[in-house]
PDB file of C-alpha atoms in Angstrom:
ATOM      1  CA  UNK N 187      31.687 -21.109  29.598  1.00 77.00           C
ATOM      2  CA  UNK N 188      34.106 -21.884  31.783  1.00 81.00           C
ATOM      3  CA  UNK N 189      33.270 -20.508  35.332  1.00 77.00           C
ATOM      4  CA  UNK N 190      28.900 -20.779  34.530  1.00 78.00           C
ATOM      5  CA  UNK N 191      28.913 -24.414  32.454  1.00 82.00           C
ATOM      6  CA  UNK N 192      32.241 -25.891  33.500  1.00 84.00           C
ATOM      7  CA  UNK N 193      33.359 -25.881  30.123  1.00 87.00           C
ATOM      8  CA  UNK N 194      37.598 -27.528  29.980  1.00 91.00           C
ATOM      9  CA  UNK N 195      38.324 -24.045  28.332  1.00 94.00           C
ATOM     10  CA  UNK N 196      41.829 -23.114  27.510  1.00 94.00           C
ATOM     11  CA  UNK N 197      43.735 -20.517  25.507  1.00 94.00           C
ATOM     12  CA  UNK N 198      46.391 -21.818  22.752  1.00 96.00           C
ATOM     13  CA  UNK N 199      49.185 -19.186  22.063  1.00 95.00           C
ATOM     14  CA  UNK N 200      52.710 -18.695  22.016  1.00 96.00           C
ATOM     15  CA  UNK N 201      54.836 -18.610  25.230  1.00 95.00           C
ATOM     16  CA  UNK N 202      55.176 -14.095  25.128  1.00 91.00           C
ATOM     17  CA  UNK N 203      55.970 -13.735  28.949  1.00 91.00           C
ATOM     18  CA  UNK N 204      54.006 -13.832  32.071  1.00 91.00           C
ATOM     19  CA  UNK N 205      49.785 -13.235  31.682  1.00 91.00           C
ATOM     20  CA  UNK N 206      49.068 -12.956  35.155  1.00 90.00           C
ATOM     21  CA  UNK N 207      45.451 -11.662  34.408  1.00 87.00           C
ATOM     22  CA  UNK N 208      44.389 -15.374  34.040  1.00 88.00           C
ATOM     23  CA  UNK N 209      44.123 -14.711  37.620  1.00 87.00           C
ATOM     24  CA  UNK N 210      40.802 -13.392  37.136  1.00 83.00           C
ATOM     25  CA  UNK N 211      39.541 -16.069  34.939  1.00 84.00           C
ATOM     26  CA  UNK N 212      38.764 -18.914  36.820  1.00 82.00           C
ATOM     27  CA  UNK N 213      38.305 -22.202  35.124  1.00 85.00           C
ATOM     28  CA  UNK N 214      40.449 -21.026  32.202  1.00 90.00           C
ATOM     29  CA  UNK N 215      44.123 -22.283  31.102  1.00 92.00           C
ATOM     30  CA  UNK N 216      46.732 -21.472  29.174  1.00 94.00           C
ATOM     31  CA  UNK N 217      48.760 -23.775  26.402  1.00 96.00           C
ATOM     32  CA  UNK N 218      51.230 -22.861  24.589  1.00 97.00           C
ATOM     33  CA  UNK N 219      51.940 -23.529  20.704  1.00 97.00           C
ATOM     34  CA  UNK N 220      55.776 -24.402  20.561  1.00 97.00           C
ATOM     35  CA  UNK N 221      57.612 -21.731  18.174  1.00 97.00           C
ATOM     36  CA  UNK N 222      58.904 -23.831  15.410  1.00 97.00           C
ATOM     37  CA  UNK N 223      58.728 -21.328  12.418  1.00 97.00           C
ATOM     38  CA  UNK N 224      58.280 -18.215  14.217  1.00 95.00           C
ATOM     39  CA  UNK N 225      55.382 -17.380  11.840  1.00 97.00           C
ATOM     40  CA  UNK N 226      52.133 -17.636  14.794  1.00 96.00           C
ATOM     41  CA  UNK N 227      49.539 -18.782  11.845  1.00 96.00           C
ATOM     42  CA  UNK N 228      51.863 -21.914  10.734  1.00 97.00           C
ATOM     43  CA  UNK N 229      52.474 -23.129  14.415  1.00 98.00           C
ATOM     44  CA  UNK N 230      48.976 -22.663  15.178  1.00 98.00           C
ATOM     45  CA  UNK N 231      47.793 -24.592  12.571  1.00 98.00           C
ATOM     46  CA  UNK N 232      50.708 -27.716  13.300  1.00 98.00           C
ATOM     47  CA  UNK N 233      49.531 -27.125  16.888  1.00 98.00           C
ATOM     48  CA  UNK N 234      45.813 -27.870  15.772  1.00 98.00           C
ATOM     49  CA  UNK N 235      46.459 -30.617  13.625  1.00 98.00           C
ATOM     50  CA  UNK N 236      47.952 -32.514  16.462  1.00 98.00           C
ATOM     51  CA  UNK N 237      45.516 -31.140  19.096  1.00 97.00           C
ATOM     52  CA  UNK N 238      42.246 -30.638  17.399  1.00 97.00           C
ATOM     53  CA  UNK N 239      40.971 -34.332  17.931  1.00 97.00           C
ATOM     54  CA  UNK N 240      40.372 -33.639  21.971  1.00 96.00           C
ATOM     55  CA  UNK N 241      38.800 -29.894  21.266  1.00 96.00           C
ATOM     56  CA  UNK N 242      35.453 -30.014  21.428  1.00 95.00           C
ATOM     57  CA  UNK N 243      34.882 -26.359  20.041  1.00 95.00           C
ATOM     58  CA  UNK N 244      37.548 -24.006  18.515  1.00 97.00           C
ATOM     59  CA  UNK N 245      36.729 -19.908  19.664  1.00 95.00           C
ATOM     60  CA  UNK N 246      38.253 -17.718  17.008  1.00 94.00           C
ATOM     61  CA  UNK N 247      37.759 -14.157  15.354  1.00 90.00           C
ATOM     62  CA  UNK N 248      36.882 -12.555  12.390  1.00 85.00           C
ATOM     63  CA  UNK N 249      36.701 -13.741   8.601  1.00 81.00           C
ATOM     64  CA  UNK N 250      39.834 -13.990   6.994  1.00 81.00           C
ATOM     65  CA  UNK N 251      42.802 -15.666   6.130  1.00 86.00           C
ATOM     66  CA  UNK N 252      44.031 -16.494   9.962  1.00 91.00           C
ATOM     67  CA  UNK N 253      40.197 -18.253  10.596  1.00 92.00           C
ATOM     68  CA  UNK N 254      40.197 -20.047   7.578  1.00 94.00           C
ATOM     69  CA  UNK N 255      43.510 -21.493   8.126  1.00 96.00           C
ATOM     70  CA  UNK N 256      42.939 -21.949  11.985  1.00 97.00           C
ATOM     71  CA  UNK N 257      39.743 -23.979  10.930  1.00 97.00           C
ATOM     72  CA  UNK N 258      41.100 -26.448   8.427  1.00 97.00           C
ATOM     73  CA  UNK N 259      43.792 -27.707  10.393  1.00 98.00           C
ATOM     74  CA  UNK N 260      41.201 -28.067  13.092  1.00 98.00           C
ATOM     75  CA  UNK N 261      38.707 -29.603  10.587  1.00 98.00           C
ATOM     76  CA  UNK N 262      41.576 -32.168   9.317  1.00 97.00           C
ATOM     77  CA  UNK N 263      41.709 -33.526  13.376  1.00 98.00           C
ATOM     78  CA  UNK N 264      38.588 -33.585  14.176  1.00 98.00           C
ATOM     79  CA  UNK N 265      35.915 -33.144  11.431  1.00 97.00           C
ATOM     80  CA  UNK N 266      32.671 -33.161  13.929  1.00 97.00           C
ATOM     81  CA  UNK N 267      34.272 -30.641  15.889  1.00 97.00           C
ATOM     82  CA  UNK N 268      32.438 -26.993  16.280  1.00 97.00           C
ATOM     83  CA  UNK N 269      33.974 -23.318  15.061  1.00 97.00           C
ATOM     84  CA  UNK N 270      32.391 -20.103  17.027  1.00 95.00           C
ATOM     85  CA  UNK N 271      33.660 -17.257  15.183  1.00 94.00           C
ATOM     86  CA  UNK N 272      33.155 -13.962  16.308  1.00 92.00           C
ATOM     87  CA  UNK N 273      33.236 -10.680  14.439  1.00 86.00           C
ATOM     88  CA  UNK N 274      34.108  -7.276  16.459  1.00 75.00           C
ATOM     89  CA  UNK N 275      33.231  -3.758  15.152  1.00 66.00           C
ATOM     90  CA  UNK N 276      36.273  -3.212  13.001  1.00 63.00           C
ATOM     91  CA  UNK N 277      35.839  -7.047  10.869  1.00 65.00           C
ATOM     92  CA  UNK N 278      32.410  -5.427  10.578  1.00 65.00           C
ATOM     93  CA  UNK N 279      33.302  -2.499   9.017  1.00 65.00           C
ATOM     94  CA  UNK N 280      35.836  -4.285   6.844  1.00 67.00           C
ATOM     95  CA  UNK N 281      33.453  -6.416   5.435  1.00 67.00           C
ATOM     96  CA  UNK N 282      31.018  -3.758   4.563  1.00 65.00           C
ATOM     97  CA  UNK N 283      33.335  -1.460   2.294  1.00 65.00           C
ATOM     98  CA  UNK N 284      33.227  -2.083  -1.185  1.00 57.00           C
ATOM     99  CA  UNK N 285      36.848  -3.000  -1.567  1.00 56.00           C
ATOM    100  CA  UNK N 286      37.312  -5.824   0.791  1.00 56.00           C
ATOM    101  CA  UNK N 287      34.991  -7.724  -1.804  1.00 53.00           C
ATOM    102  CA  UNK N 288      37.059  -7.427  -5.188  1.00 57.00           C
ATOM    103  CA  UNK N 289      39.991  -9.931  -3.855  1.00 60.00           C
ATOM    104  CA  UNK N 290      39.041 -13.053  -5.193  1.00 62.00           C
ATOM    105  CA  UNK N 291      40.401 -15.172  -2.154  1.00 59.00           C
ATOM    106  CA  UNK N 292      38.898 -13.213   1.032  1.00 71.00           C
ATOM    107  CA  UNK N 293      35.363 -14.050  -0.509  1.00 76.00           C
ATOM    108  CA  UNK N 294      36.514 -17.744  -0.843  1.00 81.00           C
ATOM    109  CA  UNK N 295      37.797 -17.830   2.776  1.00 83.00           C
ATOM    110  CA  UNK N 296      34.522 -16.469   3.766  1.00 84.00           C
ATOM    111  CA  UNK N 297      32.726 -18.877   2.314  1.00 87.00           C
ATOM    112  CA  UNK N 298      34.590 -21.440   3.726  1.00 91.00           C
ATOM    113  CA  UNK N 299      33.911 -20.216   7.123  1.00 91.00           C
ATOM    114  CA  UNK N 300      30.779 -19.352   7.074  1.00 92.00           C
ATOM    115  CA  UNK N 301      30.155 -22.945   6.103  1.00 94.00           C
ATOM    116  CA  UNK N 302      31.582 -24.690   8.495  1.00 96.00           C
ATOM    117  CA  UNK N 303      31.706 -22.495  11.520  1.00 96.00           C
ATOM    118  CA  UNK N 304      28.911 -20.342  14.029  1.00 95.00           C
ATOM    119  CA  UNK N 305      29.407 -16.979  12.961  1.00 93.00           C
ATOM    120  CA  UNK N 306      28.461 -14.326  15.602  1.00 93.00           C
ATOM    121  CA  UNK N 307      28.544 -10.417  16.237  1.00 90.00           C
ATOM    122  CA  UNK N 308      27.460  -8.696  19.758  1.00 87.00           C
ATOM    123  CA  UNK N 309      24.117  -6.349  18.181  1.00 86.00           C
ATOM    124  CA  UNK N 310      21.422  -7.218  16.865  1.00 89.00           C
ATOM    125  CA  UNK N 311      21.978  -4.384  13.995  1.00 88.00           C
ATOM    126  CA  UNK N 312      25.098  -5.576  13.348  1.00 87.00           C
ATOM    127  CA  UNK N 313      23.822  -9.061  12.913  1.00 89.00           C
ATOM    128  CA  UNK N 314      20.580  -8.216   9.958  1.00 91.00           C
ATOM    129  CA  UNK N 315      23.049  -5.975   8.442  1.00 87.00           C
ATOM    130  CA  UNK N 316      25.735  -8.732   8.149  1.00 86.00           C
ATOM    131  CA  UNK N 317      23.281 -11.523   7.081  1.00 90.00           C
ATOM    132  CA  UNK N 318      21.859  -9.745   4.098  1.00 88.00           C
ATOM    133  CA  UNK N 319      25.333  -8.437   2.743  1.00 84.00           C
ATOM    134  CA  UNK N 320      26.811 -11.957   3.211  1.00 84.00           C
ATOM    135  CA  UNK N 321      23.519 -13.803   2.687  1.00 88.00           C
ATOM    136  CA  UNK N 322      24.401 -16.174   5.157  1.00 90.00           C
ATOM    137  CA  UNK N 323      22.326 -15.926   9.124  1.00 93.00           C
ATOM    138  CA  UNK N 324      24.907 -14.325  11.579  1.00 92.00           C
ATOM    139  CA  UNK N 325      24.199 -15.044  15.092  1.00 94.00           C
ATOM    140  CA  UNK N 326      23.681 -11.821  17.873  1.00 92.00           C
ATOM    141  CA  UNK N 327      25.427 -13.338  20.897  1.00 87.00           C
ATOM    142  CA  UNK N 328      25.756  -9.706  23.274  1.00 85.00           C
ATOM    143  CA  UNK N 329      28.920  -9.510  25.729  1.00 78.00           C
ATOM    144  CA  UNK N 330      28.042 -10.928  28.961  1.00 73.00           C
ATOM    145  CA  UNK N 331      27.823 -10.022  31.944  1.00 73.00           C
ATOM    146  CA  UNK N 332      26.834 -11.407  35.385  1.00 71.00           C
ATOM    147  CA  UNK N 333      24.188  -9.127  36.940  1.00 72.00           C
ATOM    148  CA  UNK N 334      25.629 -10.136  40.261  1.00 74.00           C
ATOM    149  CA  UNK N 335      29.222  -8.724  39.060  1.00 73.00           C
ATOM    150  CA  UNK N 336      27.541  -5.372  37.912  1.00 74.00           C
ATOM    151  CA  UNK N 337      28.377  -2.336  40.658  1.00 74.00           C
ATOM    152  CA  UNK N 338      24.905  -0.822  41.828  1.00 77.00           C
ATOM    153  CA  UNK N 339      24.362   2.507  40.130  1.00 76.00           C
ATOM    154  CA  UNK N 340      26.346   5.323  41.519  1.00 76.00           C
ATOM    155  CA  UNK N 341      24.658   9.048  41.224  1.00 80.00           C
ATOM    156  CA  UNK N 342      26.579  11.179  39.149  1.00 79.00           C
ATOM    157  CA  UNK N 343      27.441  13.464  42.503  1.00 80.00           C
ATOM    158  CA  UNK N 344      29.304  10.595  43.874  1.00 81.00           C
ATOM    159  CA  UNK N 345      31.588   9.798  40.925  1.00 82.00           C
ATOM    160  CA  UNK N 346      34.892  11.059  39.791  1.00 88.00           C
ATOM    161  CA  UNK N 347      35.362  13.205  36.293  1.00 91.00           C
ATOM    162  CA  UNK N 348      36.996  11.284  34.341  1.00 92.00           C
ATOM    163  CA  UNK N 349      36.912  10.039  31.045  1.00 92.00           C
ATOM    164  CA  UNK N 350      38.187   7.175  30.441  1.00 91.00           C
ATOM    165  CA  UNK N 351      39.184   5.120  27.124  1.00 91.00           C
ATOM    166  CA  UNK N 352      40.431   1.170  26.783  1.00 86.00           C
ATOM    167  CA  UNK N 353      41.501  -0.279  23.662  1.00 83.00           C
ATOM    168  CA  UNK N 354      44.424  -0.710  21.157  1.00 84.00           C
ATOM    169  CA  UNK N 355      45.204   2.557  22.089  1.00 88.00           C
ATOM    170  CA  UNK N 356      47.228   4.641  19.061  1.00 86.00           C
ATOM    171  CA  UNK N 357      45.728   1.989  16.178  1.00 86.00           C
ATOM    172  CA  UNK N 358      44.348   3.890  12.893  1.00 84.00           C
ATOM    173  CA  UNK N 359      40.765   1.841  14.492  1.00 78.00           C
ATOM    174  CA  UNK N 360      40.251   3.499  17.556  1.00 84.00           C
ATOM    175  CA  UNK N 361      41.603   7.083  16.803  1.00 87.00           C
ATOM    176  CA  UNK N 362      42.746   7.752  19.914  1.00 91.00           C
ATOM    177  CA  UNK N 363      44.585  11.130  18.431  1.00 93.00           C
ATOM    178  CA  UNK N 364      41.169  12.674  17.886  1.00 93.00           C
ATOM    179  CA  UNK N 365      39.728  12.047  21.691  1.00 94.00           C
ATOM    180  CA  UNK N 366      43.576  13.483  22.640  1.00 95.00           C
ATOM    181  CA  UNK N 367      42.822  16.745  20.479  1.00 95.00           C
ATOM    182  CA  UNK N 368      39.222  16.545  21.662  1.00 95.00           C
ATOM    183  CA  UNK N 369      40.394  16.958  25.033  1.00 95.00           C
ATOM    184  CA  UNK N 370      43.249  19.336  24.563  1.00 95.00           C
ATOM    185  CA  UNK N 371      40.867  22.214  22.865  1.00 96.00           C
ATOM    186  CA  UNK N 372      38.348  22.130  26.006  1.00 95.00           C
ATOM    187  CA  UNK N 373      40.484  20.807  28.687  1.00 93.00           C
ATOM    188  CA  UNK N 374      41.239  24.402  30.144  1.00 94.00           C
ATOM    189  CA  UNK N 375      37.368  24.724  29.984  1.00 95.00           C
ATOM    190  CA  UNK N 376      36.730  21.876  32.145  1.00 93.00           C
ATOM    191  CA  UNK N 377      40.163  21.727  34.496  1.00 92.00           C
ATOM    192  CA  UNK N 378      38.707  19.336  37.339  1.00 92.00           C
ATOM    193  CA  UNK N 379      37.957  16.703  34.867  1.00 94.00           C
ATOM    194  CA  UNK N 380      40.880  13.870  33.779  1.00 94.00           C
ATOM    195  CA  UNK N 381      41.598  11.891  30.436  1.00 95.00           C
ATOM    196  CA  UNK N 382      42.731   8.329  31.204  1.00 94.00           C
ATOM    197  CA  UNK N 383      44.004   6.048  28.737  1.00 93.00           C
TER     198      UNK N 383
END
């Protein structure tokens, strides 16, 4: 939004360090919530209340308690204002085991969001299956990508052997233990090839 439309696009969060891979996202800042209670969901939400009034759209994730508080202290600043919520593989999953819908409140905070915010996921699959179990029209908005970014196709004779895994690395999610065992029991099998986390 910010480098294609000009958006005024920003990221709120606490002050954790450096992020010097802002670098390579032009157009976007940074702001940082002040740490009053050290708890990131209360400052956040004190943050929006006195903030919310000059954002004209607040970008947030998934459909619990952290959304639902993010968007009404946005909502109390600036009612008009627009929520984009976005929904990843894993809040997908949650929401579509049987368990995640017997506690009374996470199907109240869903409502509540799904009210009053544009609720997305990134396939189309994703996005039917979603709408009939919460009987509410989720949006398909894919990643992007700029064509012009994309690396011509390289032929598989002119690329290295490597495998090669990003993530939250070590998270009960992404399972990383069972590509590291994966690898271990054929690695002596294939020895020129690498495993790079």
């Amino acid at each position: 939004m910010a480098k294609y439309k000009g958006f005024n696009s920003f990221m709120a969060t606490y002050q954790n360090g450096e992020y010097p891979n802002l670098k390579y996202l032009p157009g976007v800042g940074i702001e940082f919530v002040p740490k009053i209670t050290g708890n990131f969901i209360k400052d956040a939400c004190t943050w929006l209340k006195e903030n919310g009034q000059r954002i004209d759209m607040l970008y947030t994730f998934h459909l619990g308690r952290r959304t639902y508080n993010f968007i009404k202290a946005y909502k109390s600043a600036n009612p008009n204002g627009k929520v984009y919520v976005e929904m990843d593989g894993w809040a997908t999953v949650r929401i579509l085991r049987k368990r995640f819908w017997t506690v009374p409140f996470s199907l109240y905070f869903q409502r509540y969001i799904l009210d009053n915010a544009f609720v997305v996921t990134e396939f189309q699959e994703k996005a039917e299956l979603l709408t009939r179990k919460l009987n509410h029209k989720i949006g398909c908005v894919p990643n992007p990508i700029n064509p012009d970014e994309v690396a011509p196709f390289r032929n598989f004779k002119d690329r290295s052997n490597i495998i090669f895994t990003a993530g939250r690395l070590g998270t009960k999610q992404k399972a990383t233990e069972i590509l590291l065992n994966a690898f271990a029991k054929i690695s002596e099998q294939i020895p020129n090839w690498k495993l790079k986390l």
